């Protein structure tokens, strides 16, 4: 897919993350090429919003990145 427009996805993370885990995951994923922002809902710490560019990275790659960090992640849907 060649698309330079940003797309948002909601990711469910099975674990309830602690603040230091949240900060690490948001900053590391947010600095990944093709990812504009990654934010975890502070009230529902199992939900993450990721804004990315599908021409650079895929939703599957975003999910795999989170899984490779040791978390159980699943795509909820696009926003």
PDB file of N, CA and C in Angstrom:
ATOM      1  N   UNK A   1       0.852  -1.171   0.000  1.00  0.00           N
ATOM      2  CA  UNK A   1       0.000   0.000   0.000  1.00  0.00           C
ATOM      3  C   UNK A   1       0.895   1.231   0.000  1.00  0.00           C
ATOM      4  N   UNK A   2       0.694   2.143  -0.896  1.00  0.00           N
ATOM      5  CA  UNK A   2       1.468   3.379  -0.925  1.00  0.00           C
ATOM      6  C   UNK A   2       0.575   4.516  -0.461  1.00  0.00           C
ATOM      7  N   UNK A   3       0.744   4.879   0.789  1.00  0.00           N
ATOM      8  CA  UNK A   3      -0.116   5.882   1.390  1.00  0.00           C
ATOM      9  C   UNK A   3       0.699   6.691   2.377  1.00  0.00           C
ATOM     10  N   UNK A   4       0.788   8.000   2.154  1.00  0.00           N
ATOM     11  CA  UNK A   4       1.527   8.864   3.064  1.00  0.00           C
ATOM     12  C   UNK A   4       0.623   9.522   4.095  1.00  0.00           C
ATOM     13  N   UNK A   5      -0.679   9.267   4.015  1.00  0.00           N
ATOM     14  CA  UNK A   5      -1.598   9.816   5.002  1.00  0.00           C
ATOM     15  C   UNK A   5      -1.560   8.969   6.261  1.00  0.00           C
ATOM     16  N   UNK A   6      -1.709   9.626   7.399  1.00  0.00           N
ATOM     17  CA  UNK A   6      -1.704   8.909   8.670  1.00  0.00           C
ATOM     18  C   UNK A   6      -2.986   8.124   8.860  1.00  0.00           C
ATOM     19  N   UNK A   7      -2.849   6.992   9.527  1.00  0.00           N
ATOM     20  CA  UNK A   7      -3.960   6.129   9.877  1.00  0.00           C
ATOM     21  C   UNK A   7      -3.848   5.838  11.364  1.00  0.00           C
ATOM     22  N   UNK A   8      -4.983   5.741  12.037  1.00  0.00           N
ATOM     23  CA  UNK A   8      -4.963   5.419  13.451  1.00  0.00           C
ATOM     24  C   UNK A   8      -5.528   4.039  13.713  1.00  0.00           C
ATOM     25  N   UNK A   9      -4.921   3.336  14.661  1.00  0.00           N
ATOM     26  CA  UNK A   9      -5.442   2.043  15.087  1.00  0.00           C
ATOM     27  C   UNK A   9      -5.549   2.014  16.606  1.00  0.00           C
ATOM     28  N   UNK A  10      -6.434   1.159  17.081  1.00  0.00           N
ATOM     29  CA  UNK A  10      -6.555   0.888  18.510  1.00  0.00           C
ATOM     30  C   UNK A  10      -5.982  -0.506  18.739  1.00  0.00           C
ATOM     31  N   UNK A  11      -5.088  -0.605  19.711  1.00  0.00           N
ATOM     32  CA  UNK A  11      -4.445  -1.869  20.041  1.00  0.00           C
ATOM     33  C   UNK A  11      -4.837  -2.246  21.465  1.00  0.00           C
ATOM     34  N   UNK A  12      -5.235  -3.500  21.646  1.00  0.00           N
ATOM     35  CA  UNK A  12      -5.526  -4.016  22.982  1.00  0.00           C
ATOM     36  C   UNK A  12      -4.298  -4.746  23.487  1.00  0.00           C
ATOM     37  N   UNK A  13      -3.845  -4.392  24.683  1.00  0.00           N
ATOM     38  CA  UNK A  13      -2.723  -5.053  25.331  1.00  0.00           C
ATOM     39  C   UNK A  13      -3.284  -5.783  26.540  1.00  0.00           C
ATOM     40  N   UNK A  14      -3.076  -7.089  26.590  1.00  0.00           N
ATOM     41  CA  UNK A  14      -3.684  -7.909  27.643  1.00  0.00           C
ATOM     42  C   UNK A  14      -3.219  -7.512  29.037  1.00  0.00           C
ATOM     43  N   UNK A  15      -1.956  -7.172  29.156  1.00  0.00           N
ATOM     44  CA  UNK A  15      -1.415  -6.796  30.456  1.00  0.00           C
ATOM     45  C   UNK A  15      -1.823  -5.365  30.810  1.00  0.00           C
ATOM     46  N   UNK A  16      -2.045  -5.113  32.087  1.00  0.00           N
ATOM     47  CA  UNK A  16      -2.238  -3.727  32.519  1.00  0.00           C
ATOM     48  C   UNK A  16      -0.868  -3.187  32.869  1.00  0.00           C
ATOM     49  N   UNK A  17      -0.436  -2.228  32.100  1.00  0.00           N
ATOM     50  CA  UNK A  17       0.927  -1.731  32.200  1.00  0.00           C
ATOM     51  C   UNK A  17       1.107  -0.753  33.357  1.00  0.00           C
ATOM     52  N   UNK A  18       2.293  -0.777  33.916  1.00  0.00           N
ATOM     53  CA  UNK A  18       2.700   0.198  34.928  1.00  0.00           C
ATOM     54  C   UNK A  18       3.202   1.452  34.211  1.00  0.00           C
ATOM     55  N   UNK A  19       3.269   2.570  34.929  1.00  0.00           N
ATOM     56  CA  UNK A  19       3.637   3.843  34.300  1.00  0.00           C
ATOM     57  C   UNK A  19       4.987   3.794  33.594  1.00  0.00           C
ATOM     58  N   UNK A  20       5.986   3.129  34.179  1.00  0.00           N
ATOM     59  CA  UNK A  20       7.292   3.072  33.519  1.00  0.00           C
ATOM     60  C   UNK A  20       7.232   2.244  32.237  1.00  0.00           C
ATOM     61  N   UNK A  21       6.413   1.198  32.225  1.00  0.00           N
ATOM     62  CA  UNK A  21       6.226   0.392  31.007  1.00  0.00           C
ATOM     63  C   UNK A  21       5.510   1.211  29.932  1.00  0.00           C
ATOM     64  N   UNK A  22       4.515   1.972  30.342  1.00  0.00           N
ATOM     65  CA  UNK A  22       3.778   2.829  29.412  1.00  0.00           C
ATOM     66  C   UNK A  22       4.723   3.835  28.763  1.00  0.00           C
ATOM     67  N   UNK A  23       5.500   4.523  29.592  1.00  0.00           N
ATOM     68  CA  UNK A  23       6.418   5.538  29.075  1.00  0.00           C
ATOM     69  C   UNK A  23       7.419   4.938  28.097  1.00  0.00           C
ATOM     70  N   UNK A  24       7.960   3.772  28.425  1.00  0.00           N
ATOM     71  CA  UNK A  24       8.937   3.114  27.561  1.00  0.00           C
ATOM     72  C   UNK A  24       8.298   2.715  26.236  1.00  0.00           C
ATOM     73  N   UNK A  25       7.124   2.091  26.298  1.00  0.00           N
ATOM     74  CA  UNK A  25       6.466   1.624  25.088  1.00  0.00           C
ATOM     75  C   UNK A  25       6.038   2.792  24.202  1.00  0.00           C
ATOM     76  N   UNK A  26       5.474   3.838  24.793  1.00  0.00           N
ATOM     77  CA  UNK A  26       5.068   5.007  24.010  1.00  0.00           C
ATOM     78  C   UNK A  26       6.266   5.657  23.323  1.00  0.00           C
ATOM     79  N   UNK A  27       7.340   5.838  24.048  1.00  0.00           N
ATOM     80  CA  UNK A  27       8.483   6.536  23.455  1.00  0.00           C
ATOM     81  C   UNK A  27       9.213   5.665  22.433  1.00  0.00           C
ATOM     82  N   UNK A  28       9.381   4.380  22.719  1.00  0.00           N
ATOM     83  CA  UNK A  28      10.100   3.537  21.763  1.00  0.00           C
ATOM     84  C   UNK A  28       9.296   3.320  20.485  1.00  0.00           C
ATOM     85  N   UNK A  29       8.012   3.056  20.611  1.00  0.00           N
ATOM     86  CA  UNK A  29       7.172   2.870  19.421  1.00  0.00           C
ATOM     87  C   UNK A  29       6.986   4.196  18.697  1.00  0.00           C
ATOM     88  N   UNK A  30       6.830   5.269  19.451  1.00  0.00           N
ATOM     89  CA  UNK A  30       6.647   6.591  18.853  1.00  0.00           C
ATOM     90  C   UNK A  30       7.853   7.080  18.082  1.00  0.00           C
ATOM     91  N   UNK A  31       9.032   6.526  18.393  1.00  0.00           N
ATOM     92  CA  UNK A  31      10.253   6.894  17.677  1.00  0.00           C
ATOM     93  C   UNK A  31      10.538   5.970  16.508  1.00  0.00           C
ATOM     94  N   UNK A  32       9.721   4.942  16.324  1.00  0.00           N
ATOM     95  CA  UNK A  32       9.915   3.987  15.234  1.00  0.00           C
ATOM     96  C   UNK A  32       9.559   4.660  13.906  1.00  0.00           C
ATOM     97  N   UNK A  33      10.283   4.330  12.857  1.00  0.00           N
ATOM     98  CA  UNK A  33      10.027   4.922  11.550  1.00  0.00           C
ATOM     99  C   UNK A  33       8.615   4.585  11.080  1.00  0.00           C
ATOM    100  N   UNK A  34       7.892   5.596  10.667  1.00  0.00           N
ATOM    101  CA  UNK A  34       6.534   5.414  10.167  1.00  0.00           C
ATOM    102  C   UNK A  34       5.461   5.564  11.222  1.00  0.00           C
ATOM    103  N   UNK A  35       5.860   5.666  12.486  1.00  0.00           N
ATOM    104  CA  UNK A  35       4.892   5.856  13.571  1.00  0.00           C
ATOM    105  C   UNK A  35       4.963   7.306  14.023  1.00  0.00           C
ATOM    106  N   UNK A  36       3.828   7.993  13.950  1.00  0.00           N
ATOM    107  CA  UNK A  36       3.774   9.391  14.363  1.00  0.00           C
ATOM    108  C   UNK A  36       3.632   9.512  15.876  1.00  0.00           C
ATOM    109  N   UNK A  37       2.658   8.806  16.430  1.00  0.00           N
ATOM    110  CA  UNK A  37       2.442   8.835  17.875  1.00  0.00           C
ATOM    111  C   UNK A  37       1.931   7.485  18.350  1.00  0.00           C
ATOM    112  N   UNK A  38       2.205   7.212  19.607  1.00  0.00           N
ATOM    113  CA  UNK A  38       1.687   6.025  20.276  1.00  0.00           C
ATOM    114  C   UNK A  38       1.332   6.443  21.695  1.00  0.00           C
ATOM    115  N   UNK A  39       0.055   6.330  22.042  1.00  0.00           N
ATOM    116  CA  UNK A  39      -0.413   6.782  23.352  1.00  0.00           C
ATOM    117  C   UNK A  39      -1.309   5.735  23.992  1.00  0.00           C
ATOM    118  N   UNK A  40      -1.027   5.451  25.254  1.00  0.00           N
ATOM    119  CA  UNK A  40      -1.856   4.531  26.026  1.00  0.00           C
ATOM    120  C   UNK A  40      -2.821   5.350  26.859  1.00  0.00           C
ATOM    121  N   UNK A  41      -4.070   4.915  26.887  1.00  0.00           N
ATOM    122  CA  UNK A  41      -5.108   5.574  27.674  1.00  0.00           C
ATOM    123  C   UNK A  41      -4.787   5.372  29.148  1.00  0.00           C
ATOM    124  N   UNK A  42      -4.579   6.449  29.879  1.00  0.00           N
ATOM    125  CA  UNK A  42      -4.181   6.358  31.290  1.00  0.00           C
ATOM    126  C   UNK A  42      -5.309   5.808  32.172  1.00  0.00           C
ATOM    127  N   UNK A  43      -6.553   5.915  31.724  1.00  0.00           N
ATOM    128  CA  UNK A  43      -7.680   5.364  32.493  1.00  0.00           C
ATOM    129  C   UNK A  43      -7.929   3.901  32.157  1.00  0.00           C
ATOM    130  N   UNK A  44      -7.582   3.514  30.956  1.00  0.00           N
ATOM    131  CA  UNK A  44      -7.752   2.123  30.496  1.00  0.00           C
ATOM    132  C   UNK A  44      -6.416   1.693  29.920  1.00  0.00           C
ATOM    133  N   UNK A  45      -5.522   1.298  30.801  1.00  0.00           N
ATOM    134  CA  UNK A  45      -4.126   1.081  30.430  1.00  0.00           C
ATOM    135  C   UNK A  45      -3.896  -0.104  29.508  1.00  0.00           C
ATOM    136  N   UNK A  46      -4.950  -0.764  29.125  1.00  0.00           N
ATOM    137  CA  UNK A  46      -4.815  -1.878  28.181  1.00  0.00           C
ATOM    138  C   UNK A  46      -5.113  -1.446  26.746  1.00  0.00           C
ATOM    139  N   UNK A  47      -5.426  -0.156  26.538  1.00  0.00           N
ATOM    140  CA  UNK A  47      -5.736   0.345  25.193  1.00  0.00           C
ATOM    141  C   UNK A  47      -4.692   1.350  24.738  1.00  0.00           C
ATOM    142  N   UNK A  48      -4.206   1.150  23.522  1.00  0.00           N
ATOM    143  CA  UNK A  48      -3.213   2.047  22.944  1.00  0.00           C
ATOM    144  C   UNK A  48      -3.712   2.558  21.598  1.00  0.00           C
ATOM    145  N   UNK A  49      -3.543   3.845  21.375  1.00  0.00           N
ATOM    146  CA  UNK A  49      -3.834   4.460  20.082  1.00  0.00           C
ATOM    147  C   UNK A  49      -2.509   4.693  19.379  1.00  0.00           C
ATOM    148  N   UNK A  50      -2.414   4.239  18.149  1.00  0.00           N
ATOM    149  CA  UNK A  50      -1.190   4.414  17.374  1.00  0.00           C
ATOM    150  C   UNK A  50      -1.553   5.095  16.059  1.00  0.00           C
ATOM    151  N   UNK A  51      -0.886   6.198  15.792  1.00  0.00           N
ATOM    152  CA  UNK A  51      -1.048   6.932  14.544  1.00  0.00           C
ATOM    153  C   UNK A  51       0.200   6.650  13.708  1.00  0.00           C
ATOM    154  N   UNK A  52       0.007   6.060  12.529  1.00  0.00           N
ATOM    155  CA  UNK A  52       1.146   5.649  11.711  1.00  0.00           C
ATOM    156  C   UNK A  52       0.890   5.922  10.238  1.00  0.00           C
ATOM    157  N   UNK A  53       1.941   5.791   9.446  1.00  0.00           N
ATOM    158  CA  UNK A  53       1.852   6.007   7.994  1.00  0.00           C
ATOM    159  C   UNK A  53       1.924   4.649   7.304  1.00  0.00           C
ATOM    160  N   UNK A  54       0.814   4.182   6.731  1.00  0.00           N
ATOM    161  CA  UNK A  54       0.784   2.848   6.129  1.00  0.00           C
ATOM    162  C   UNK A  54       1.699   2.682   4.918  1.00  0.00           C
ATOM    163  N   UNK A  55       2.178   3.762   4.346  1.00  0.00           N
ATOM    164  CA  UNK A  55       3.139   3.655   3.258  1.00  0.00           C
ATOM    165  C   UNK A  55       4.537   3.291   3.745  1.00  0.00           C
ATOM    166  N   UNK A  56       4.736   3.391   5.063  1.00  0.00           N
ATOM    167  CA  UNK A  56       6.045   3.123   5.663  1.00  0.00           C
ATOM    168  C   UNK A  56       6.017   1.874   6.538  1.00  0.00           C
ATOM    169  N   UNK A  57       4.939   1.712   7.293  1.00  0.00           N
ATOM    170  CA  UNK A  57       4.811   0.604   8.238  1.00  0.00           C
ATOM    171  C   UNK A  57       3.368   0.090   8.190  1.00  0.00           C
ATOM    172  N   UNK A  58       3.185  -1.185   8.472  1.00  0.00           N
ATOM    173  CA  UNK A  58       1.838  -1.763   8.459  1.00  0.00           C
ATOM    174  C   UNK A  58       1.317  -1.929   9.881  1.00  0.00           C
ATOM    175  N   UNK A  59       0.013  -2.102   9.995  1.00  0.00           N
ATOM    176  CA  UNK A  59      -0.591  -2.363  11.303  1.00  0.00           C
ATOM    177  C   UNK A  59      -0.007  -3.641  11.902  1.00  0.00           C
ATOM    178  N   UNK A  60       0.211  -4.638  11.076  1.00  0.00           N
ATOM    179  CA  UNK A  60       0.803  -5.898  11.556  1.00  0.00           C
ATOM    180  C   UNK A  60       2.192  -5.654  12.150  1.00  0.00           C
ATOM    181  N   UNK A  61       2.979  -4.801  11.520  1.00  0.00           N
ATOM    182  CA  UNK A  61       4.306  -4.500  12.048  1.00  0.00           C
ATOM    183  C   UNK A  61       4.221  -3.784  13.392  1.00  0.00           C
ATOM    184  N   UNK A  62       3.245  -2.901  13.536  1.00  0.00           N
ATOM    185  CA  UNK A  62       3.042  -2.213  14.817  1.00  0.00           C
ATOM    186  C   UNK A  62       2.704  -3.232  15.904  1.00  0.00           C
ATOM    187  N   UNK A  63       1.769  -4.125  15.605  1.00  0.00           N
ATOM    188  CA  UNK A  63       1.383  -5.160  16.568  1.00  0.00           C
ATOM    189  C   UNK A  63       2.583  -6.048  16.906  1.00  0.00           C
ATOM    190  N   UNK A  64       3.333  -6.461  15.895  1.00  0.00           N
ATOM    191  CA  UNK A  64       4.503  -7.309  16.130  1.00  0.00           C
ATOM    192  C   UNK A  64       5.560  -6.604  16.965  1.00  0.00           C
ATOM    193  N   UNK A  65       5.714  -5.312  16.777  1.00  0.00           N
ATOM    194  CA  UNK A  65       6.662  -4.536  17.574  1.00  0.00           C
ATOM    195  C   UNK A  65       6.296  -4.633  19.049  1.00  0.00           C
ATOM    196  N   UNK A  66       5.007  -4.438  19.352  1.00  0.00           N
ATOM    197  CA  UNK A  66       4.547  -4.505  20.741  1.00  0.00           C
ATOM    198  C   UNK A  66       4.725  -5.918  21.293  1.00  0.00           C
ATOM    199  N   UNK A  67       4.400  -6.906  20.502  1.00  0.00           N
ATOM    200  CA  UNK A  67       4.575  -8.303  20.920  1.00  0.00           C
ATOM    201  C   UNK A  67       6.048  -8.622  21.183  1.00  0.00           C
ATOM    202  N   UNK A  68       6.927  -8.092  20.338  1.00  0.00           N
ATOM    203  CA  UNK A  68       8.360  -8.331  20.520  1.00  0.00           C
ATOM    204  C   UNK A  68       8.898  -7.689  21.793  1.00  0.00           C
ATOM    205  N   UNK A  69       8.174  -6.735  22.333  1.00  0.00           N
ATOM    206  CA  UNK A  69       8.538  -6.125  23.612  1.00  0.00           C
ATOM    207  C   UNK A  69       8.049  -6.977  24.788  1.00  0.00           C
ATOM    208  N   UNK A  70       7.319  -8.072  24.471  1.00  0.00           N
ATOM    209  CA  UNK A  70       6.901  -9.007  25.511  1.00  0.00           C
ATOM    210  C   UNK A  70       5.454  -8.877  25.946  1.00  0.00           C
ATOM    211  N   UNK A  71       4.655  -8.125  25.206  1.00  0.00           N
ATOM    212  CA  UNK A  71       3.253  -7.923  25.583  1.00  0.00           C
ATOM    213  C   UNK A  71       2.333  -8.665  24.617  1.00  0.00           C
ATOM    214  N   UNK A  72       1.179  -9.082  25.121  1.00  0.00           N
ATOM    215  CA  UNK A  72       0.151  -9.703  24.284  1.00  0.00           C
ATOM    216  C   UNK A  72      -0.698  -8.593  23.686  1.00  0.00           C
ATOM    217  N   UNK A  73      -0.532  -8.357  22.387  1.00  0.00           N
ATOM    218  CA  UNK A  73      -1.212  -7.264  21.715  1.00  0.00           C
ATOM    219  C   UNK A  73      -2.074  -7.792  20.577  1.00  0.00           C
ATOM    220  N   UNK A  74      -3.219  -7.129  20.381  1.00  0.00           N
ATOM    221  CA  UNK A  74      -4.132  -7.490  19.288  1.00  0.00           C
ATOM    222  C   UNK A  74      -4.733  -6.223  18.718  1.00  0.00           C
ATOM    223  N   UNK A  75      -4.924  -6.210  17.417  1.00  0.00           N
ATOM    224  CA  UNK A  75      -5.562  -5.080  16.747  1.00  0.00           C
ATOM    225  C   UNK A  75      -7.040  -5.081  17.069  1.00  0.00           C
ATOM    226  N   UNK A  76      -7.555  -3.968  17.581  1.00  0.00           N
ATOM    227  CA  UNK A  76      -8.983  -3.811  17.835  1.00  0.00           C
ATOM    228  C   UNK A  76      -9.653  -3.300  16.572  1.00  0.00           C
ATOM    229  N   UNK A  77      -9.055  -2.287  15.943  1.00  0.00           N
ATOM    230  CA  UNK A  77      -9.606  -1.727  14.718  1.00  0.00           C
ATOM    231  C   UNK A  77      -8.980  -0.410  14.358  1.00  0.00           C
ATOM    232  N   UNK A  78      -9.407   0.104  13.208  1.00  0.00           N
ATOM    233  CA  UNK A  78      -8.897   1.382  12.708  1.00  0.00           C
ATOM    234  C   UNK A  78      -9.802   2.506  13.165  1.00  0.00           C
ATOM    235  N   UNK A  79      -9.215   3.685  13.323  1.00  0.00           N
ATOM    236  CA  UNK A  79     -10.009   4.872  13.678  1.00  0.00           C
ATOM    237  C   UNK A  79      -9.746   5.974  12.677  1.00  0.00           C
TER     238      UNK A  79
END
